[in-house]
mmCIF file of C-alpha atoms in Angstrom:
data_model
loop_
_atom_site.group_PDB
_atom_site.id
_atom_site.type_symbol
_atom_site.label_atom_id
_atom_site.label_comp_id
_atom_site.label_asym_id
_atom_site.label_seq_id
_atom_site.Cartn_x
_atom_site.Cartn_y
_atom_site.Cartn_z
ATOM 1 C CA UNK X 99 0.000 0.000 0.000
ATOM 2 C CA UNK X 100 1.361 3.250 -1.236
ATOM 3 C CA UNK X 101 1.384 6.301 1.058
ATOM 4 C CA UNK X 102 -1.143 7.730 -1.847
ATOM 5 C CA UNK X 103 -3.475 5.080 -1.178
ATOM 6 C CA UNK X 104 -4.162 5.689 2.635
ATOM 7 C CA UNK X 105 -7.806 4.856 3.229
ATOM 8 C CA UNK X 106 -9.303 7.100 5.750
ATOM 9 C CA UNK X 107 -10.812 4.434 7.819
ATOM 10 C CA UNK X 108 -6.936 3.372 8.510
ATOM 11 C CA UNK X 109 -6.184 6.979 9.950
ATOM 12 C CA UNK X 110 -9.527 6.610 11.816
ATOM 13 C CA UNK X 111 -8.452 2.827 13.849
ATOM 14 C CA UNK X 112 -4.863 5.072 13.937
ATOM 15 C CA UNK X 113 -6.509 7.695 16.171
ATOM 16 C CA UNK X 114 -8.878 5.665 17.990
ATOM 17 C CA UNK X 115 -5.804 4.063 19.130
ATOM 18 C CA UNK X 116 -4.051 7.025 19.889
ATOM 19 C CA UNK X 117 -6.734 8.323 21.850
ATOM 20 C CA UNK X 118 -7.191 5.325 24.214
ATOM 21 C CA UNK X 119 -3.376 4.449 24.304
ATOM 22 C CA UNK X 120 -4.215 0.812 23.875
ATOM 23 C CA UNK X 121 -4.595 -1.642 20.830
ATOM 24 C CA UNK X 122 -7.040 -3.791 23.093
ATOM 25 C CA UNK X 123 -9.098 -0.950 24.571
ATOM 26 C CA UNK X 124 -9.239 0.093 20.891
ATOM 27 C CA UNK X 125 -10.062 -2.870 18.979
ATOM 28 C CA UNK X 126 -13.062 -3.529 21.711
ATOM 29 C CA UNK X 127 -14.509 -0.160 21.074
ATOM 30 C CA UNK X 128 -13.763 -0.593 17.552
ATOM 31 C CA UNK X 129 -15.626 -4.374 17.926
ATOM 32 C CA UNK X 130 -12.435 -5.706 15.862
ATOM 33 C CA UNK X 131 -9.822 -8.730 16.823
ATOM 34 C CA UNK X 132 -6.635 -6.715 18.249
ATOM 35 C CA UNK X 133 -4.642 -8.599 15.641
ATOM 36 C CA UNK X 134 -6.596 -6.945 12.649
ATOM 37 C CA UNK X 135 -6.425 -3.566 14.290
ATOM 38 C CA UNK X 136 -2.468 -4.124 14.894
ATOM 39 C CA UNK X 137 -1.874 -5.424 11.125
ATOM 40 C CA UNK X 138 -3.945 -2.657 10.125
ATOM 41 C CA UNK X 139 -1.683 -0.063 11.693
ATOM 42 C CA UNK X 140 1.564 -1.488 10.703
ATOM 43 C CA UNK X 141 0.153 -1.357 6.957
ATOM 44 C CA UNK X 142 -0.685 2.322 7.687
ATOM 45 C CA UNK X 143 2.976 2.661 8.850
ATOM 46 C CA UNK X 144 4.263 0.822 5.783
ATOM 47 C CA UNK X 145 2.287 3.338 3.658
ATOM 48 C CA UNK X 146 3.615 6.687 4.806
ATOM 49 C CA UNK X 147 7.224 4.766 5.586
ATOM 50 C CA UNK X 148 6.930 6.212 9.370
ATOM 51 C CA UNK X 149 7.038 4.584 12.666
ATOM 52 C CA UNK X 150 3.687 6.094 14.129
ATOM 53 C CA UNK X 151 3.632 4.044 17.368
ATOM 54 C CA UNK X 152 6.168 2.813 19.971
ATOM 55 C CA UNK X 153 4.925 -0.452 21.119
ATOM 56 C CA UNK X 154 6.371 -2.209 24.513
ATOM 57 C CA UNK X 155 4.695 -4.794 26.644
ATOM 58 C CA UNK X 156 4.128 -2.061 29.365
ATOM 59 C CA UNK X 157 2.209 1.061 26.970
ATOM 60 C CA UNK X 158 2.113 2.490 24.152
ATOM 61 C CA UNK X 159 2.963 5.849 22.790
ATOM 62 C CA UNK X 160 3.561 7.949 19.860
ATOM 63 C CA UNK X 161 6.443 9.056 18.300
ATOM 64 C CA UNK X 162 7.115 12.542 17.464
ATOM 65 C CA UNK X 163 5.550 11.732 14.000
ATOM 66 C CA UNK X 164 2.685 9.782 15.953
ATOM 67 C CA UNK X 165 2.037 12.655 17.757
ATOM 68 C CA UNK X 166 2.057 15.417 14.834
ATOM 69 C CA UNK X 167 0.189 12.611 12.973
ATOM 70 C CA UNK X 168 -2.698 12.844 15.494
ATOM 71 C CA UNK X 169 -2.980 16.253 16.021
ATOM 72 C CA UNK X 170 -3.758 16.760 12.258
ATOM 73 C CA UNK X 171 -6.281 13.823 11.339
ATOM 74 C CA UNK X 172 -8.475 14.114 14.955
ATOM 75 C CA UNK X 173 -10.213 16.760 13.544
ATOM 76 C CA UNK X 174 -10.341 15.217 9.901
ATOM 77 C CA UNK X 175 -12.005 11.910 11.885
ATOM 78 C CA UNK X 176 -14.354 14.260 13.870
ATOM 79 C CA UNK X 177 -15.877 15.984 11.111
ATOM 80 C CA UNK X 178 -16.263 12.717 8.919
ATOM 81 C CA UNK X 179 -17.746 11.064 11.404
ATOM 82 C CA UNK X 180 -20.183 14.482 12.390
ATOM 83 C CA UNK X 181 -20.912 14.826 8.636
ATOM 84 C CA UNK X 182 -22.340 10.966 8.634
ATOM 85 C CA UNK X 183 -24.257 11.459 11.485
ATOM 86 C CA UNK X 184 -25.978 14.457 10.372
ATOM 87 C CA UNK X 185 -26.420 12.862 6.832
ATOM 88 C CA UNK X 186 -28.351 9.810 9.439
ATOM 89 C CA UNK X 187 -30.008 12.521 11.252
ATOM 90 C CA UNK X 188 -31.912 13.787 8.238
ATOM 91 C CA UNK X 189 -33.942 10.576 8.103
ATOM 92 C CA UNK X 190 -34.369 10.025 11.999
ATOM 93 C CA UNK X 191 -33.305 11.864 15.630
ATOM 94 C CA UNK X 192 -29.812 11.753 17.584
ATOM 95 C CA UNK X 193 -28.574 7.642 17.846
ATOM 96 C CA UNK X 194 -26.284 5.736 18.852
ATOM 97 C CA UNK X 195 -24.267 4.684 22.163
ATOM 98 C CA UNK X 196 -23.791 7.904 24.999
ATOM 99 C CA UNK X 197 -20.850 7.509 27.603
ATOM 100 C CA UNK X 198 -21.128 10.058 30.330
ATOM 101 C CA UNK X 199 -18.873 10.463 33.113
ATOM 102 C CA UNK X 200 -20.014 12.188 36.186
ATOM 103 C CA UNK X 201 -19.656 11.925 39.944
ATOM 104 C CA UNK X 202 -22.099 9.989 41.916
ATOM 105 C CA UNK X 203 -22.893 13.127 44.177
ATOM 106 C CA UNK X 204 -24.393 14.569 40.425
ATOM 107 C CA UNK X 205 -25.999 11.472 38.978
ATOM 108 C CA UNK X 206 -27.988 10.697 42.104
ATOM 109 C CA UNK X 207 -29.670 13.667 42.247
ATOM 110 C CA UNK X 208 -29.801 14.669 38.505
ATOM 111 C CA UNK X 209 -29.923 11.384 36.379
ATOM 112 C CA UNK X 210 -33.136 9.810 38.760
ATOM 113 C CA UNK X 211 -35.330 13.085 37.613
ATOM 114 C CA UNK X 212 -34.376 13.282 33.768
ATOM 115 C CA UNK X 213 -33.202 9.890 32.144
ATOM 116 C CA UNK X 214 -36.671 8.844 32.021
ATOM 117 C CA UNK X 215 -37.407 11.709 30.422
ATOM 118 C CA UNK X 216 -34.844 11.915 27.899
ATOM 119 C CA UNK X 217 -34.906 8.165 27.072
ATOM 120 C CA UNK X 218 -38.579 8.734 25.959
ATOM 121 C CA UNK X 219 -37.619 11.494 23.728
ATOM 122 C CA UNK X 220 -34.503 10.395 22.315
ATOM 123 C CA UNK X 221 -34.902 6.077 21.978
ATOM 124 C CA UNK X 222 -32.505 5.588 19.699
ATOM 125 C CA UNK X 223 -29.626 6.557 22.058
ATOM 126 C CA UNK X 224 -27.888 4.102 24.319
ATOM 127 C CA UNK X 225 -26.728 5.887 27.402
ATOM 128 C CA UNK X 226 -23.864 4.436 29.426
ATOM 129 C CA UNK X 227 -23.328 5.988 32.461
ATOM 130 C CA UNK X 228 -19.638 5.546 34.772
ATOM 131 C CA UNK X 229 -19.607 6.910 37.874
ATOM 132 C CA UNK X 230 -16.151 6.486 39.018
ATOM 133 C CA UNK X 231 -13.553 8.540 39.994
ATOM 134 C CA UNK X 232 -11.083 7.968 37.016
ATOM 135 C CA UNK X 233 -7.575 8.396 37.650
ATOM 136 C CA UNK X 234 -5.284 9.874 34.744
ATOM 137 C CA UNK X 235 -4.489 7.136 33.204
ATOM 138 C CA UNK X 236 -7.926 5.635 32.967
ATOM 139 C CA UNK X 237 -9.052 8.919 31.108
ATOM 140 C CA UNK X 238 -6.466 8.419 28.797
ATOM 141 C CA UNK X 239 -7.388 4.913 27.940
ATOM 142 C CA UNK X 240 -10.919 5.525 28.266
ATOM 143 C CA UNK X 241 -12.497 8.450 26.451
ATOM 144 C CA UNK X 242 -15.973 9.662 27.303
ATOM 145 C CA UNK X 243 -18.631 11.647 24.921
ATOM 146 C CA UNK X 244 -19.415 13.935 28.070
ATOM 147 C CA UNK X 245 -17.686 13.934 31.388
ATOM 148 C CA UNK X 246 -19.141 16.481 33.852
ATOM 149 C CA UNK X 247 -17.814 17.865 36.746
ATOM 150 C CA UNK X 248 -18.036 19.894 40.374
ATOM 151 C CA UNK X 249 -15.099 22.580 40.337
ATOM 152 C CA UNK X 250 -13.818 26.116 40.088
ATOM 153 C CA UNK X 251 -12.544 28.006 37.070
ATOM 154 C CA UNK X 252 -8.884 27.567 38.789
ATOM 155 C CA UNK X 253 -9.419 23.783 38.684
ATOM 156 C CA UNK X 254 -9.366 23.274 35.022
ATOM 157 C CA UNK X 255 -6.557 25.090 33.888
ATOM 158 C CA UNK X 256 -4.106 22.281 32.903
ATOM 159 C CA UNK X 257 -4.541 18.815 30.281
ATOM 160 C CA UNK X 258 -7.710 17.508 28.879
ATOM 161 C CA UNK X 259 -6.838 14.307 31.356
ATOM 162 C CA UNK X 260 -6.193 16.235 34.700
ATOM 163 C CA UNK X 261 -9.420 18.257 33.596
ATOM 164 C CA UNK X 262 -11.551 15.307 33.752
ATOM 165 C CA UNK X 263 -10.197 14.314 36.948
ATOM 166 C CA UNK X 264 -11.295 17.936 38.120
ATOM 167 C CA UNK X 265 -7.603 19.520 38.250
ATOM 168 C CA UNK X 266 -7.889 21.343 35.707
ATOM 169 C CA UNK X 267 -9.051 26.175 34.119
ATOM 170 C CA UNK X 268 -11.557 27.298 31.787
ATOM 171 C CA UNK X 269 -10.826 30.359 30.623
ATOM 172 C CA UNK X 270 -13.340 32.631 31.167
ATOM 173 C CA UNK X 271 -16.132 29.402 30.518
ATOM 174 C CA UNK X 272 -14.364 27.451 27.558
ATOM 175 C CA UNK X 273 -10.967 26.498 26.265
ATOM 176 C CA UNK X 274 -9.585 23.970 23.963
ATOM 177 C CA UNK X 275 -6.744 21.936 25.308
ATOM 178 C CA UNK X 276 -3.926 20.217 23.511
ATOM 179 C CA UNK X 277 -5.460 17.007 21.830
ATOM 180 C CA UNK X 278 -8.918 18.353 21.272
ATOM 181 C CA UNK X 279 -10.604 18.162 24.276
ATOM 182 C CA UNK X 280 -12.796 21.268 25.513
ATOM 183 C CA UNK X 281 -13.446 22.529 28.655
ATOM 184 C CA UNK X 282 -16.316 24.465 29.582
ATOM 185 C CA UNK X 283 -18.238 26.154 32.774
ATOM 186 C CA UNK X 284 -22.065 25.271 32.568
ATOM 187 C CA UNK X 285 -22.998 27.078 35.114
ATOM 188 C CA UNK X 286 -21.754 28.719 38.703
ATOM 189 C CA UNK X 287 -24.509 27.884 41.504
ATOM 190 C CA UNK X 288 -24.762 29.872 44.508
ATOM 191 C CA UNK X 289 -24.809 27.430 47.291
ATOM 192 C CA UNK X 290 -27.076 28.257 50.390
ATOM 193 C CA UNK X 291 -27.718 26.599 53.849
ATOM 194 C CA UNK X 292 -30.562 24.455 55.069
ATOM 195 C CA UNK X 293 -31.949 22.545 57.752
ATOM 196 C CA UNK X 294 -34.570 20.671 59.004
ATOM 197 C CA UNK X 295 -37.305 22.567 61.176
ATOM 198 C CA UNK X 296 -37.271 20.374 64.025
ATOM 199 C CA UNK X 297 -33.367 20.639 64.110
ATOM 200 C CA UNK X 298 -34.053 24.451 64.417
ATOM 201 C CA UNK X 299 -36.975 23.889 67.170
ATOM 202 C CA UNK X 300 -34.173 22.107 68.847
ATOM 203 C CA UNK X 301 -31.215 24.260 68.575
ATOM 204 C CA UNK X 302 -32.033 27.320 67.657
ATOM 205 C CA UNK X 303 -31.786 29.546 64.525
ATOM 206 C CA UNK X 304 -28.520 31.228 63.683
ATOM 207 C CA UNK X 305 -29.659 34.863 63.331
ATOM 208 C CA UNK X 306 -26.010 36.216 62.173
ATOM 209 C CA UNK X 307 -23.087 33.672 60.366
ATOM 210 C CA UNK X 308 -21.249 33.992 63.797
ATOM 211 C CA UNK X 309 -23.784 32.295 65.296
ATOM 212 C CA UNK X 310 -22.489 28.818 63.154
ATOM 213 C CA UNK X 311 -20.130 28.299 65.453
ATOM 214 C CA UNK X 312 -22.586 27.158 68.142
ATOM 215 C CA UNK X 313 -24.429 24.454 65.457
ATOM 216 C CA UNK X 314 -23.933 21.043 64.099
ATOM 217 C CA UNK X 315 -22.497 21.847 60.331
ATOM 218 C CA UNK X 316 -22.027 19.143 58.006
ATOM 219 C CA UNK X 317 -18.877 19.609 56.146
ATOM 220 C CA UNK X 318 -17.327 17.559 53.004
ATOM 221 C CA UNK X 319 -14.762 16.182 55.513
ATOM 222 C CA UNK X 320 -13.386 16.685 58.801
ATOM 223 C CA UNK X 321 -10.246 18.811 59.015
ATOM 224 C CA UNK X 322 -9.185 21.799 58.853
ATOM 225 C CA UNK X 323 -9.215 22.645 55.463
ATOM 226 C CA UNK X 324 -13.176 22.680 55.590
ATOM 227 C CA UNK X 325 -13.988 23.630 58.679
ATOM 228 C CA UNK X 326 -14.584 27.367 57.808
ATOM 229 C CA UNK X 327 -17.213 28.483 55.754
ATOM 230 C CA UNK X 328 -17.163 31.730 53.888
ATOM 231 C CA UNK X 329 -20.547 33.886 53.784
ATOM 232 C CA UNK X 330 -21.630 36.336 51.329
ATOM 233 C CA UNK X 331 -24.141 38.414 51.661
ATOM 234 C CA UNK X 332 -23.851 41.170 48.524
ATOM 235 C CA UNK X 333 -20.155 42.564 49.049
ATOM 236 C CA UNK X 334 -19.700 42.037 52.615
ATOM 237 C CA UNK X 335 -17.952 38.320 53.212
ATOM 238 C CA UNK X 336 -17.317 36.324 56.631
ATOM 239 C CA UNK X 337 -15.465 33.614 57.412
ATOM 240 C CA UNK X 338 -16.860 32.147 60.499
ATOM 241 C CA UNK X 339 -14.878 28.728 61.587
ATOM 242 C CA UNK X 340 -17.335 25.539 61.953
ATOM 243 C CA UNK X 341 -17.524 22.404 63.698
ATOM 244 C CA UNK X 342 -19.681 18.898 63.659
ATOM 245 C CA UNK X 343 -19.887 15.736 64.448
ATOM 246 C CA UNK X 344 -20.607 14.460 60.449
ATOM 247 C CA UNK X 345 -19.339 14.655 57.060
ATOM 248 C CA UNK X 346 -19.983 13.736 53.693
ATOM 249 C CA UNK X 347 -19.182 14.278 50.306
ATOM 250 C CA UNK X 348 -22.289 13.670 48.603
ATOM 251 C CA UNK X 349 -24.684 16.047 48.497
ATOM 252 C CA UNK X 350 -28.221 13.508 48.203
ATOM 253 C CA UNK X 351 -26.436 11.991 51.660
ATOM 254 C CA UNK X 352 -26.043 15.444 52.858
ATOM 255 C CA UNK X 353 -29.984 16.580 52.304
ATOM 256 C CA UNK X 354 -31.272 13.364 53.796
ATOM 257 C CA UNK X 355 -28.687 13.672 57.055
ATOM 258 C CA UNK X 356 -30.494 16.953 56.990
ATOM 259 C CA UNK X 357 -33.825 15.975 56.699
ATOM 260 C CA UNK X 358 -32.916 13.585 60.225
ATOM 261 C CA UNK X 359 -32.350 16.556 61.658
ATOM 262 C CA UNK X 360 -28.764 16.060 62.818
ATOM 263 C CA UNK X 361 -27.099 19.147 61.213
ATOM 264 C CA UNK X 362 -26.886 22.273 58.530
ATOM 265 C CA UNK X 363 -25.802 21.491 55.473
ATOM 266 C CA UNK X 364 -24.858 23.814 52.484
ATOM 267 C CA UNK X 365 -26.860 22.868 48.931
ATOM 268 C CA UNK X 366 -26.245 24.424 45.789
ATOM 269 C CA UNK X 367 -29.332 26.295 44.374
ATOM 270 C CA UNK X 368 -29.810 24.006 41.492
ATOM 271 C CA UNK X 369 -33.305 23.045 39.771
ATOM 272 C CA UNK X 370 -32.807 19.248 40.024
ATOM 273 C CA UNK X 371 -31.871 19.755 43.861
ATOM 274 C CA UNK X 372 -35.443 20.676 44.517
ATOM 275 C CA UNK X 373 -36.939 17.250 45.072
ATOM 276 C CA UNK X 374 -33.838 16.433 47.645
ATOM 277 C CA UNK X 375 -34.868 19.850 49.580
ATOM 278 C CA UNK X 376 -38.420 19.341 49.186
ATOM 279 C CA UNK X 377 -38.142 15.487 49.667
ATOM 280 C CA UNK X 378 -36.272 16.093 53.697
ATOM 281 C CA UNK X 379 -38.486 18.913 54.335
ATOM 282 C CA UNK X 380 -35.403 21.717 54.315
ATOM 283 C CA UNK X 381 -35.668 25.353 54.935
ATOM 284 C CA UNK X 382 -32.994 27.891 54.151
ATOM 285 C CA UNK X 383 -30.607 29.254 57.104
ATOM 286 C CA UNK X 384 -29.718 32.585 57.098
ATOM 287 C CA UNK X 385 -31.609 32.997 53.982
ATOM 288 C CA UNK X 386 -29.601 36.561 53.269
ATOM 289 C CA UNK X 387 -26.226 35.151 53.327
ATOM 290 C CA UNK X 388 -24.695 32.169 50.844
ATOM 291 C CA UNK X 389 -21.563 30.029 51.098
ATOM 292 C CA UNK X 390 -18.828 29.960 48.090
ATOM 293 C CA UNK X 391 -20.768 29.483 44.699
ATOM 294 C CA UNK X 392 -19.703 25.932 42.798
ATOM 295 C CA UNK X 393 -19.707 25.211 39.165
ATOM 296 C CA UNK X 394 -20.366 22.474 36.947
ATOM 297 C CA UNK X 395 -18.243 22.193 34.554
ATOM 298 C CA UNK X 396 -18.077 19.683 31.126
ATOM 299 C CA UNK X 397 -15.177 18.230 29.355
ATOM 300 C CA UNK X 398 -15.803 16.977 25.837
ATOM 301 C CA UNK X 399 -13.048 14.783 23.741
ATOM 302 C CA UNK X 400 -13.055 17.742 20.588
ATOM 303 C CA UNK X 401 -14.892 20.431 19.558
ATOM 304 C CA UNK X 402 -17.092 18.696 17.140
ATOM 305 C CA UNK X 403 -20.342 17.498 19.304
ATOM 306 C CA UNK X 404 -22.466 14.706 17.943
ATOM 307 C CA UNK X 405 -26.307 15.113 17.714
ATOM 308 C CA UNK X 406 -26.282 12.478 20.944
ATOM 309 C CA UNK X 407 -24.023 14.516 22.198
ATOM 310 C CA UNK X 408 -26.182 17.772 21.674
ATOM 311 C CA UNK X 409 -29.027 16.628 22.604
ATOM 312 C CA UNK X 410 -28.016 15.202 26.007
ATOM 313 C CA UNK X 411 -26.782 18.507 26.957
ATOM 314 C CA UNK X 412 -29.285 20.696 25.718
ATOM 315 C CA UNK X 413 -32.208 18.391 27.997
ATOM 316 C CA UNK X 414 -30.274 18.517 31.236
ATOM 317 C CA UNK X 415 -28.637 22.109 30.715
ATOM 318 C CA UNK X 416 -31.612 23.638 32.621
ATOM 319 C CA UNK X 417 -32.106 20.983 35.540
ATOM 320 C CA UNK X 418 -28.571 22.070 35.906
ATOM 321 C CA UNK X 419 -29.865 26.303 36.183
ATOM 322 C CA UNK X 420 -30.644 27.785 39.625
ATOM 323 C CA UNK X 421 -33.875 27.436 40.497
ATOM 324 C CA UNK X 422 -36.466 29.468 41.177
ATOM 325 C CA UNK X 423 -37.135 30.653 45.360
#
């Protein structure tokens, strides 16, 4: 095979294995025996008379020409395969398999309200759902359609990879990183403080953010690094120091430790939070004051967004808005 004969499905198993960094992970995404894909690739090399791939028992990576090799037929791939599915679209709606990545503290209270929901509309998508934690080198090997995330602009400011681990900056909202992948702020929720009316009967009702101090707070965890909560209240800002006897990182755990009464917890003011507010009977605390807003941010593999892709977002974009007091 001459170099002038390179078939673009070639370049396409090329950087689906560049992507995931593994023939295996590759050919099982690809639903083809990892000997074809390999033979396939080595033919590709043959053709262009470059070593694209250095191949050890431990990984795999490219080669400078790899590399440069990537970065210039990702996008080609992405548009093919975006011009095919809106050539498909013309005779039907969005299709095809969905992998999301989120954190189980946002699928538990988002995905229970709206997957019905969208599944109804949109039955020609598959959605696969991972809630794990990935490390970096599992989002390497592993790319997602949509992976969503709790953070702060500072927090995205560094790969694609450490972004979907939620280390990473986006720019003012969005930002393309090296590779493709894009990076962009959702939305920044303010987050406020509830409790449970009997745990108010019972203790009292903190009248300025000083009086904290003298309550149960739930915090993510217990140490120092969370045990002060700052207050805003228009431009004036306190940092009052806070204490309890529980933590958690989950926010569903949070509003139904809550709703027992044992504690104040902070809750972003999110539309699909409602039913875990309204579900453990919560009332806001200090309802003229609100902790350190949070965003949710969303990492996508390229620029180029499939209809699935599109469509997912676009339905749970507003359970995702502040809602309504």
């Amino acid at each position: 095979m001459e170099a002038s004969t390179v078939q673009l499905n070639d370049i396409a198993l090329f950087v689906e294995v560049a992507k995931r960094k593994s023939f295996s992970m590759a050919a099982r995404a690809l639903d083809m025996p990892t000997s074809t894909l390999s033979r396939r690739i080595n033919e590709l090399e043959r053709a262009i008379g470059l070593r694209l791939i250095n191949r050890n028992t431990r990984r795999l990576d490219l080669t400078e020409a790899g590399a440069a090799y990537m970065r210039r037929c990702q996008g080609l791939i992405d548009e093919a395969r975006l011009a095919h599915e809106q050539l498909l679209s013309l005779s039907g709606g969005p299709s095809g398999n969905l992998r999301v990545s989120m954190p189980y503290s946002l699928a538990i209270w988002l995905l229970p309200e709206t997957i019905k929901d969208f599944t109804d509309r949109y039955p020609d998508v598959e959605c696969e759902f991972d809630l794990s934690m990935m490390t970096a080198s599992d989002a390497q090997g592993t790319p997602f359609d949509v992976v969503l995330r709790f953070g702060r602009n500072a927090d995205f400011s560094v790969t694609p990879t450490e972004a979907i681990n939620g280390n990473g900056d986006s720019n003012g909202g969005r930002s393309a990183r090296p590779g493709g992948a894009v990076v962009q702020e959702l939305v920044s929720l303010d987050n406020h403080l509830y409790a449970s009316d009997r745990y108010l009967q019972r203790h009292g009702e903190p009248k300025t953010p000083a009086d904290l101090t003298q309550h149960q707070c739930l915090r993510t965890t217990i140490d120092d690094a969370h045990s002060h909560w700052t207050l805003h209240k228009g431009a004036i800002s306190e940092v009052v120091p806070v204490s309890g006897h529980l933590a958690a990182n989950n926010m569903s755990i949070a509003g139904t430790l809550a709703g027992l009464d044992l504690a104040i917890t902070r809750m972003p003011n999110c539309q699909a939070l409602d039913p875990i507010i309204k579900r453990n009977s919560l009332r806001r605390v200090l309802p003229g004051w609100s902790v350190d807003p949070i965003s949710i941010f969303v990492v996508y593999p390229s620029s180029i967004q499939p209809a699935k892709t599109r469509a997912f977002m676009d339905f749970i974009k507003p359970k995702l808005g502040p809602a309504t007091e």
